[in-house]
Coordinates of C-alpha atoms and ligand atoms in Angstrom, one line a residue:
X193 CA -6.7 -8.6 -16.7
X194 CA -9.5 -6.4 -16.6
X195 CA -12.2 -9.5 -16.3
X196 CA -10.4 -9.9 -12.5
X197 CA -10.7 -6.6 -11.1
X198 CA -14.5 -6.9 -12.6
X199 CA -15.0 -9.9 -11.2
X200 CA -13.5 -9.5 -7.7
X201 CA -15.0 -5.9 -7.6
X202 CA -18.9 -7.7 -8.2
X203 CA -17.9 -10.2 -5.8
X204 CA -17.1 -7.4 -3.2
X205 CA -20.6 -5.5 -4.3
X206 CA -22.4 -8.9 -3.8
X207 CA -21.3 -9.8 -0.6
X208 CA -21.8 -6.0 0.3
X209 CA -25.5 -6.5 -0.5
X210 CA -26.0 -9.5 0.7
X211 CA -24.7 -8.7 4.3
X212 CA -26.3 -5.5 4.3
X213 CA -29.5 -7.6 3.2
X214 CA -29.1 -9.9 6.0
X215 CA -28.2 -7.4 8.5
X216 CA -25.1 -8.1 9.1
X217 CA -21.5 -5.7 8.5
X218 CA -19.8 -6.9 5.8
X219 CA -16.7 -5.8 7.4
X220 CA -17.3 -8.6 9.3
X221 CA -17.1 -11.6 6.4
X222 CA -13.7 -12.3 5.0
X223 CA -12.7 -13.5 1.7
X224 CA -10.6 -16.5 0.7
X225 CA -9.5 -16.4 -2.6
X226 CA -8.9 -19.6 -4.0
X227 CA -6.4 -19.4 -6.7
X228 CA -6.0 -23.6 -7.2
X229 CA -4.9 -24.4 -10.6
X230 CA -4.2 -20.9 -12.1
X231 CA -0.6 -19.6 -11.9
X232 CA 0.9 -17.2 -9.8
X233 CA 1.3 -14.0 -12.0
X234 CA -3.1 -14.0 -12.3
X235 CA -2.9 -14.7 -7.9
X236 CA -0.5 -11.2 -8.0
X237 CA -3.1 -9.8 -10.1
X238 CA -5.4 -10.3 -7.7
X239 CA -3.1 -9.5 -5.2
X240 CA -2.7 -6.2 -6.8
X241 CA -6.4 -5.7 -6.7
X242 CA -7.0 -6.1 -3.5
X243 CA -7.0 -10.0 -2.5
X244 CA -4.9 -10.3 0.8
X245 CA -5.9 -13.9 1.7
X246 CA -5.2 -17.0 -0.6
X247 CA -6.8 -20.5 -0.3
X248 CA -5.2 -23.7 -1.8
X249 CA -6.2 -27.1 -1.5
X250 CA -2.9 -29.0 -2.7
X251 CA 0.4 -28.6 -0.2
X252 CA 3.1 -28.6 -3.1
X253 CA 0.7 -25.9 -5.3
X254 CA 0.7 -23.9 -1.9
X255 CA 3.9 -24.5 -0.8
X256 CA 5.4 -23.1 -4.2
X257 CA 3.1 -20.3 -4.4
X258 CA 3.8 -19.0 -0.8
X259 CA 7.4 -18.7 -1.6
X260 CA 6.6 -17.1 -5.3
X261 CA 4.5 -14.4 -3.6
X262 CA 5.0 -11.1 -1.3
X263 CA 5.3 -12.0 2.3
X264 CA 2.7 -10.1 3.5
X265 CA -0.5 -12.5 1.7
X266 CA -2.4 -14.6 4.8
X267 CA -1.9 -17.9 3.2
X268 CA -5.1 -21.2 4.0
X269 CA -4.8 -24.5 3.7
X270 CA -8.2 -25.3 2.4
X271 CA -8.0 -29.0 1.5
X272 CA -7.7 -32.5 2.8
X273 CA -4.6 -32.4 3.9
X274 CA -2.3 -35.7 4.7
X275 CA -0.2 -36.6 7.6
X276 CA 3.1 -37.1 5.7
X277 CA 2.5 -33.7 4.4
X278 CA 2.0 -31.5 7.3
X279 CA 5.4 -30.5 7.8
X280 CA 5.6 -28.4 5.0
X281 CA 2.3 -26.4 5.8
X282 CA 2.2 -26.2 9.7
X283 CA 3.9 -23.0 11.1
X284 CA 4.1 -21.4 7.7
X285 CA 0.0 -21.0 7.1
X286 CA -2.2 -18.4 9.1
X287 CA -4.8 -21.1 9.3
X288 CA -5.8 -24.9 7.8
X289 CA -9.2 -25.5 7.2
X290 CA -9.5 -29.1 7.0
X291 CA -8.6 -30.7 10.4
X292 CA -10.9 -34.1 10.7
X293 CA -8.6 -37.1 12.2
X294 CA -7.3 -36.4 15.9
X295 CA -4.7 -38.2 13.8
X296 CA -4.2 -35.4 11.9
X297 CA -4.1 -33.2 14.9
X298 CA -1.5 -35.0 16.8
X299 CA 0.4 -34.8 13.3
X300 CA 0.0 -30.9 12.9
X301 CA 0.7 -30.6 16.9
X302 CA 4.2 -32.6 16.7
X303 CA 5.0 -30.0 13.9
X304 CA 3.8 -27.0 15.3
X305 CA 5.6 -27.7 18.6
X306 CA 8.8 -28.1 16.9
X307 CA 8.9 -25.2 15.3
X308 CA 7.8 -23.7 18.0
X309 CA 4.4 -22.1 17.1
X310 CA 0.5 -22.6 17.5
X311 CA -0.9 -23.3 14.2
X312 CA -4.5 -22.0 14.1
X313 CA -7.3 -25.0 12.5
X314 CA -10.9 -25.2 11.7
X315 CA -12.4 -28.3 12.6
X316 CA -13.8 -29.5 9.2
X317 CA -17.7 -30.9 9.4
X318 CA -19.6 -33.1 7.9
X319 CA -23.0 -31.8 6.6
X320 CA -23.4 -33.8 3.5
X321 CA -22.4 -37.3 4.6
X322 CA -24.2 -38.9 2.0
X323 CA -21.9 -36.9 -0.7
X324 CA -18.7 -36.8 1.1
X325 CA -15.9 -38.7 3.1
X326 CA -13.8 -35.4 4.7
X327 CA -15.0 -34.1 7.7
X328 CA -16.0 -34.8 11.5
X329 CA -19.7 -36.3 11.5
X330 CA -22.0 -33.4 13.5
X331 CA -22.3 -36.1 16.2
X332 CA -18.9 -36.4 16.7
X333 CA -18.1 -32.9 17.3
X334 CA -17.8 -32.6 20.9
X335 CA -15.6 -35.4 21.7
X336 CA -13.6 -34.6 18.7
X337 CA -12.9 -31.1 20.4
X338 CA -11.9 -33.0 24.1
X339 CA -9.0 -34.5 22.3
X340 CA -8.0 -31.4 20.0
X341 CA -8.2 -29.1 23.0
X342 CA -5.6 -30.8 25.1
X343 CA -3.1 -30.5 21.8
X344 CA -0.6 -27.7 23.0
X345 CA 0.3 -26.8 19.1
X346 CA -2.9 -26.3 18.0
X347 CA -5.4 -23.9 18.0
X348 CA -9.2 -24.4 17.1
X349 CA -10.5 -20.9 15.7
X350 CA -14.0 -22.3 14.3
X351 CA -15.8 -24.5 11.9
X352 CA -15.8 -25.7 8.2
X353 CA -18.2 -26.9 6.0
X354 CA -18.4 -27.6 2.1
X355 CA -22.0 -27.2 1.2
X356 CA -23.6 -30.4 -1.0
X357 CA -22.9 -30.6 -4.5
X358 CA -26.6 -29.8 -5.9
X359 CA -28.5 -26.6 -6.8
X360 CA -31.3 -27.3 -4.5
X361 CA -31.0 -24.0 -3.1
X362 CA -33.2 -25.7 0.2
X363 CA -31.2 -28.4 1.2
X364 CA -28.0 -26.2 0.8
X365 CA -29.5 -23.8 2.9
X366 CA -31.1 -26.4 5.6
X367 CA -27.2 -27.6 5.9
X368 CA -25.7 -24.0 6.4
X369 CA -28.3 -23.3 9.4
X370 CA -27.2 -26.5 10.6
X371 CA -23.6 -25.4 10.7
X372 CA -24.2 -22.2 12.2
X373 CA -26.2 -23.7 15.1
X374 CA -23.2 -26.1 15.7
X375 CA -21.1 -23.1 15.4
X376 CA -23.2 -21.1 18.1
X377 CA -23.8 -24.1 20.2
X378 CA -19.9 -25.0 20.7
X379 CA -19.2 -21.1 21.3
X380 CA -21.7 -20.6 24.0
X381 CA -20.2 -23.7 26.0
X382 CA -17.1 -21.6 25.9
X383 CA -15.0 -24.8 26.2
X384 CA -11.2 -24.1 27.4
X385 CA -8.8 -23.8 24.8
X386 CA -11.2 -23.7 22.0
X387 CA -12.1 -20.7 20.4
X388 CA -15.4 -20.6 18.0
X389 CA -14.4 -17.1 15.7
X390 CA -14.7 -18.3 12.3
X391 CA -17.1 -19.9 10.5
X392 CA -16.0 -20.9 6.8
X393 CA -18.4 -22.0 4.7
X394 CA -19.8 -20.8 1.5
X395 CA -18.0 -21.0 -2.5
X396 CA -18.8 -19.9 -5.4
X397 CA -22.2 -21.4 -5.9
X398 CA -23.3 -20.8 -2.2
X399 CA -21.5 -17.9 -0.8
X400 CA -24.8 -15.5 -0.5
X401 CA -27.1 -18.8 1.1
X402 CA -23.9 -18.8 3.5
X403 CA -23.6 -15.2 4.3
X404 CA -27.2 -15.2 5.1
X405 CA -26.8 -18.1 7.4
X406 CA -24.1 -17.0 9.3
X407 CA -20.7 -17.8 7.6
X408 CA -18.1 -14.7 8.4
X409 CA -15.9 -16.3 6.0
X410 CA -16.4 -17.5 2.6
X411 CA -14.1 -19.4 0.0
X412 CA -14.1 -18.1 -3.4
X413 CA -12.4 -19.6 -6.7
X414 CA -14.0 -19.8 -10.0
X415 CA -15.9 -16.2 -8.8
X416 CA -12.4 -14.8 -9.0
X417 CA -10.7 -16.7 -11.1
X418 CA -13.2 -17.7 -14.0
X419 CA -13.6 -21.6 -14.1
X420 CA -10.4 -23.9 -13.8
X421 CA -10.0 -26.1 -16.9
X422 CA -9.6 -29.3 -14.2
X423 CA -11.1 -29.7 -11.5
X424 CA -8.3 -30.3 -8.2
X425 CA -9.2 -32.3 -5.8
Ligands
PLP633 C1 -12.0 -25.2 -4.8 C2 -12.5 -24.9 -3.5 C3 -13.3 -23.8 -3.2 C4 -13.7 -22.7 -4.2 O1 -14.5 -23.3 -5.1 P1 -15.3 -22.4 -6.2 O2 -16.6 -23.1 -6.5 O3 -14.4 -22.3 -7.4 O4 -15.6 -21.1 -5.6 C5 -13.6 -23.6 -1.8 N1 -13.3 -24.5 -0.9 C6 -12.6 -25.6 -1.1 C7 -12.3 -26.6 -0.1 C8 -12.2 -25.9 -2.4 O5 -11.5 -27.0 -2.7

């Protein structure tokens, strides 16, 4: 598998430059490999080569690759997750990315409560809403967080975003600075019982628009990976 260490060793150089670029420590942006659709043996490759944190976006893929793989990976749910299925990812990932229903937080709450743990969330946004359905509308934000913060089970650790689907390298970047302004704007209010530590946005396509703007953690796949012969979603 020498095309993955290449890969995830230009990935590293690139987000190296880029944060050096920017000013920023590159220490301080984490990667999220996103291993959806390829099996486990190429994850432990990557594993092997110095991945520590796996992104899915499908609870039974995760759920079967978590048991699969060495205990010490920091395992994200990255995609829209569904009620019914929370119990089989809250209390067993380091962090879901996708929280955007108070629905879905009383549902991951519930869980999290009886298994006695704090399950860690990012509060996913909406920056494209033309584009896409997932995700609290920008607006919405602050009374989304009232709710979520009174939710004994659940931790909010930041903000997600998926970038719009184009190459108009403007607008993707227009909606990144918008994010990280939210971001900033939410952390200086220093609201109780919400903490703003991670920004996630930034794949693929995107990751070095996001670095520059502000993401400190960035969700990588088809970088890694190579492309997926379906798209998951
Ligand atoms: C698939 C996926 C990614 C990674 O996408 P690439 O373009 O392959 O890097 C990141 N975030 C989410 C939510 C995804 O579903």
């Amino acid at each position: 598998m020498e095309n993955l260490r290449n890969n995830i060793e230009n990935l590293k150089n690139k987000v190296n430059d880029c944060a050096i670029q920017a000013g920023r420590n590159p220490d301080d942006i984490k990667i999220v490999a996103v291993g959806k659709t390829f099996p486990v043996e190429v994850l432990q490759e990557a594993h092997l080569n110095g991945i520590n944190t796996f992104g899915e976006n499908k609870v039974q893929e995760l759920v079967e690759k978590m048991s699969l793989m060495s205990k010490d990976i920091e395992w994200h749910m990255i995609g829209h997750l569904q009620k019914n299925k929370v119990k089989y990812v809250a209390g067993s990932v380091a962090l879901i990315h996708s929280l955007d229903s108070v629905e879905l937080a009383e549902e991951i709450n519930k869980a999290a409560c009886k298994k006695n743990c704090i399950q860690n969330v990012l509060v996913q946004i909406n920056i494209s809403e033309e584009e896409t359905k997932f995700g609290i509308p920008v607006l919405s934000v602050y009374g989304f967080l009232d709710k979520v913060a009174v939710l004994p089970g659940i931790r909010v650790k930041g903000l997600m975003a998926i970038g719009p689907h184009t190459n108009d390298v403007v607008n993707i970047r227009e909606r990144f600075k918008k994010m990280h302004s939210l971001y900033i704007d939410i952390k200086q209010k220093k609201l109780d019982n919400i903490d703003m530590d991670i920004l996630s946005m930034g794949m693929s396509n995107d990751f070095e628009i996001a670095i520059q703007e502000g993401a400190n953690m960035i969700r990588i796949g088809s970088a890694i990976f190579g492309k997926r012969s379906y798209v998951a979603q």
